Amino acid sequence: MSLLGVDSPADYVASANDDWDNETRFVWAICIPTTGELIALIGVTPDGSSGEMWGLAREGYDEALDAAIGPVSRFAEGALGLTVPEHFTRTIR
């Protein structure tokens, strides 16, 4: 996670879990299926009936992040009832 700018992975994961419970931020890890290696993070932060989508990939893994945009936006809209714009911010929250 340090390659994504996260200094304390344990704190980030704990915070992400709490935010899921409180429905204030939804974060997904994008990993290599065969190794479990973290290559990107993507998330949605609700703001009323809309949501801000954001994400960041390690160098060389932008394609994996781009592939996650569709499924994450469909989840945000279908399961959470949020309107999510097609664009997203390349950062992590």
PDB file of C-alpha atoms in Angstrom:
ATOM      1  CA  MET A   1       0.000   0.000   0.000  1.00  0.00           C
ATOM      2  CA  SER A   2       2.950   2.320   0.417  1.00  0.00           C
ATOM      3  CA  LEU A   3       3.251   2.404  -3.397  1.00  0.00           C
ATOM      4  CA  LEU A   4      -0.213   3.985  -3.370  1.00  0.00           C
ATOM      5  CA  GLY A   5       0.712   6.557  -0.721  1.00  0.00           C
ATOM      6  CA  VAL A   6      -0.754   4.719   2.264  1.00  0.00           C
ATOM      7  CA  ASP A   7       1.714   4.965   5.148  1.00  0.00           C
ATOM      8  CA  SER A   8      -0.179   2.727   7.563  1.00  0.00           C
ATOM      9  CA  PRO A   9      -1.970  -0.115   5.751  1.00  0.00           C
ATOM     10  CA  ALA A  10      -3.516  -1.508   8.948  1.00  0.00           C
ATOM     11  CA  ASP A  11      -5.023   1.871   9.841  1.00  0.00           C
ATOM     12  CA  TYR A  12      -6.286   2.383   6.273  1.00  0.00           C
ATOM     13  CA  VAL A  13      -7.980  -1.029   6.199  1.00  0.00           C
ATOM     14  CA  ALA A  14      -9.528  -0.484   9.643  1.00  0.00           C
ATOM     15  CA  SER A  15     -10.797   2.932   8.565  1.00  0.00           C
ATOM     16  CA  ALA A  16     -12.186   1.502   5.308  1.00  0.00           C
ATOM     17  CA  ASN A  17     -14.005  -1.233   7.249  1.00  0.00           C
ATOM     18  CA  ASP A  18     -15.518   1.336   9.613  1.00  0.00           C
ATOM     19  CA  ASP A  19     -16.585   3.492   6.674  1.00  0.00           C
ATOM     20  CA  TRP A  20     -18.344   0.515   5.039  1.00  0.00           C
ATOM     21  CA  ASP A  21     -20.190  -0.100   8.319  1.00  0.00           C
ATOM     22  CA  ASN A  22     -21.162   3.592   8.518  1.00  0.00           C
ATOM     23  CA  GLU A  23     -21.808   3.844   4.761  1.00  0.00           C
ATOM     24  CA  THR A  24     -19.585   6.938   4.496  1.00  0.00           C
ATOM     25  CA  ARG A  25     -16.941   5.546   2.094  1.00  0.00           C
ATOM     26  CA  PHE A  26     -16.779   2.360   0.071  1.00  0.00           C
ATOM     27  CA  VAL A  27     -13.341   1.042  -0.884  1.00  0.00           C
ATOM     28  CA  TRP A  28     -12.329  -1.932  -3.029  1.00  0.00           C
ATOM     29  CA  ALA A  29      -8.858  -3.370  -3.413  1.00  0.00           C
ATOM     30  CA  ILE A  30      -7.883  -4.421  -6.929  1.00  0.00           C
ATOM     31  CA  CYS A  31      -5.497  -7.353  -6.742  1.00  0.00           C
ATOM     32  CA  ILE A  32      -3.738  -9.738  -9.081  1.00  0.00           C
ATOM     33  CA  PRO A  33      -5.927 -12.871  -8.918  1.00  0.00           C
ATOM     34  CA  THR A  34      -3.103 -15.401  -8.834  1.00  0.00           C
ATOM     35  CA  THR A  35      -1.005 -13.713  -6.149  1.00  0.00           C
ATOM     36  CA  GLY A  36      -3.325 -11.393  -4.242  1.00  0.00           C
ATOM     37  CA  GLU A  37      -0.870  -8.537  -4.800  1.00  0.00           C
ATOM     38  CA  LEU A  38      -2.564  -5.136  -4.379  1.00  0.00           C
ATOM     39  CA  ILE A  39      -2.268  -3.081  -7.557  1.00  0.00           C
ATOM     40  CA  ALA A  40      -4.959  -0.418  -7.119  1.00  0.00           C
ATOM     41  CA  LEU A  41      -7.679   0.963  -4.893  1.00  0.00           C
ATOM     42  CA  ILE A  42     -11.022   2.303  -6.054  1.00  0.00           C
ATOM     43  CA  GLY A  43     -13.841   3.773  -4.059  1.00  0.00           C
ATOM     44  CA  VAL A  44     -16.996   5.808  -3.850  1.00  0.00           C
ATOM     45  CA  THR A  45     -17.700   8.497  -1.295  1.00  0.00           C
ATOM     46  CA  PRO A  46     -21.420   9.291  -0.954  1.00  0.00           C
ATOM     47  CA  ASP A  47     -22.601  12.890  -1.027  1.00  0.00           C
ATOM     48  CA  GLY A  48     -26.363  12.926  -0.692  1.00  0.00           C
ATOM     49  CA  SER A  49     -27.863  11.003  -3.613  1.00  0.00           C
ATOM     50  CA  SER A  50     -24.669  11.181  -5.656  1.00  0.00           C
ATOM     51  CA  GLY A  51     -21.238   9.750  -5.130  1.00  0.00           C
ATOM     52  CA  GLU A  52     -17.686  10.724  -5.956  1.00  0.00           C
ATOM     53  CA  MET A  53     -15.703   7.897  -7.507  1.00  0.00           C
ATOM     54  CA  TRP A  54     -11.967   7.898  -6.991  1.00  0.00           C
ATOM     55  CA  GLY A  55      -9.088   5.511  -7.450  1.00  0.00           C
ATOM     56  CA  LEU A  56      -5.368   5.119  -7.823  1.00  0.00           C
ATOM     57  CA  ALA A  57      -3.269   2.415  -9.449  1.00  0.00           C
ATOM     58  CA  ARG A  58       0.342   1.502  -8.991  1.00  0.00           C
ATOM     59  CA  GLU A  59       2.599   2.360 -11.894  1.00  0.00           C
ATOM     60  CA  GLY A  60       1.788   0.135 -14.862  1.00  0.00           C
ATOM     61  CA  TYR A  61      -1.659  -0.928 -13.614  1.00  0.00           C
ATOM     62  CA  ASP A  62      -3.947   1.847 -14.880  1.00  0.00           C
ATOM     63  CA  GLU A  63      -5.737  -0.663 -17.118  1.00  0.00           C
ATOM     64  CA  ALA A  64      -6.843  -2.684 -14.078  1.00  0.00           C
ATOM     65  CA  LEU A  65      -8.177   0.449 -12.408  1.00  0.00           C
ATOM     66  CA  ASP A  66     -10.018   1.466 -15.578  1.00  0.00           C
ATOM     67  CA  ALA A  67     -11.590  -2.012 -15.783  1.00  0.00           C
ATOM     68  CA  ALA A  68     -13.008  -1.580 -12.257  1.00  0.00           C
ATOM     69  CA  ILE A  69     -14.842   1.665 -13.033  1.00  0.00           C
ATOM     70  CA  GLY A  70     -17.847  -0.056 -14.636  1.00  0.00           C
ATOM     71  CA  PRO A  71     -18.485  -2.641 -11.920  1.00  0.00           C
ATOM     72  CA  VAL A  72     -17.976  -0.137  -9.103  1.00  0.00           C
ATOM     73  CA  SER A  73     -20.243   2.474 -10.668  1.00  0.00           C
ATOM     74  CA  ARG A  74     -22.937  -0.179 -11.296  1.00  0.00           C
ATOM     75  CA  PHE A  75     -22.698  -1.298  -7.648  1.00  0.00           C
ATOM     76  CA  ALA A  76     -22.898   2.302  -6.421  1.00  0.00           C
ATOM     77  CA  GLU A  77     -25.956   2.953  -8.548  1.00  0.00           C
ATOM     78  CA  GLY A  78     -27.734  -0.399  -8.128  1.00  0.00           C
ATOM     79  CA  ALA A  79     -26.935  -1.370  -4.547  1.00  0.00           C
ATOM     80  CA  LEU A  80     -26.376   2.019  -2.959  1.00  0.00           C
ATOM     81  CA  GLY A  81     -28.767   4.138  -5.024  1.00  0.00           C
ATOM     82  CA  LEU A  82     -26.082   6.724  -5.804  1.00  0.00           C
ATOM     83  CA  THR A  83     -25.662   8.615  -9.053  1.00  0.00           C
ATOM     84  CA  VAL A  84     -21.987   8.344  -9.982  1.00  0.00           C
ATOM     85  CA  PRO A  85     -20.427  10.383 -12.799  1.00  0.00           C
ATOM     86  CA  GLU A  86     -18.436   8.574 -15.498  1.00  0.00           C
ATOM     87  CA  HIS A  87     -15.209  10.385 -14.579  1.00  0.00           C
ATOM     88  CA  PHE A  88     -13.282   9.855 -11.385  1.00  0.00           C
ATOM     89  CA  THR A  89     -10.469  11.445  -9.447  1.00  0.00           C
ATOM     90  CA  ARG A  90      -7.088   9.703  -9.580  1.00  0.00           C
ATOM     91  CA  THR A  91      -6.328   9.752  -5.886  1.00  0.00           C
ATOM     92  CA  ILE A  92      -7.226   7.716  -2.823  1.00  0.00           C
ATOM     93  CA  ARG A  93      -9.354   8.809   0.064  1.00  0.00           C
TER      94      ARG A  93
END
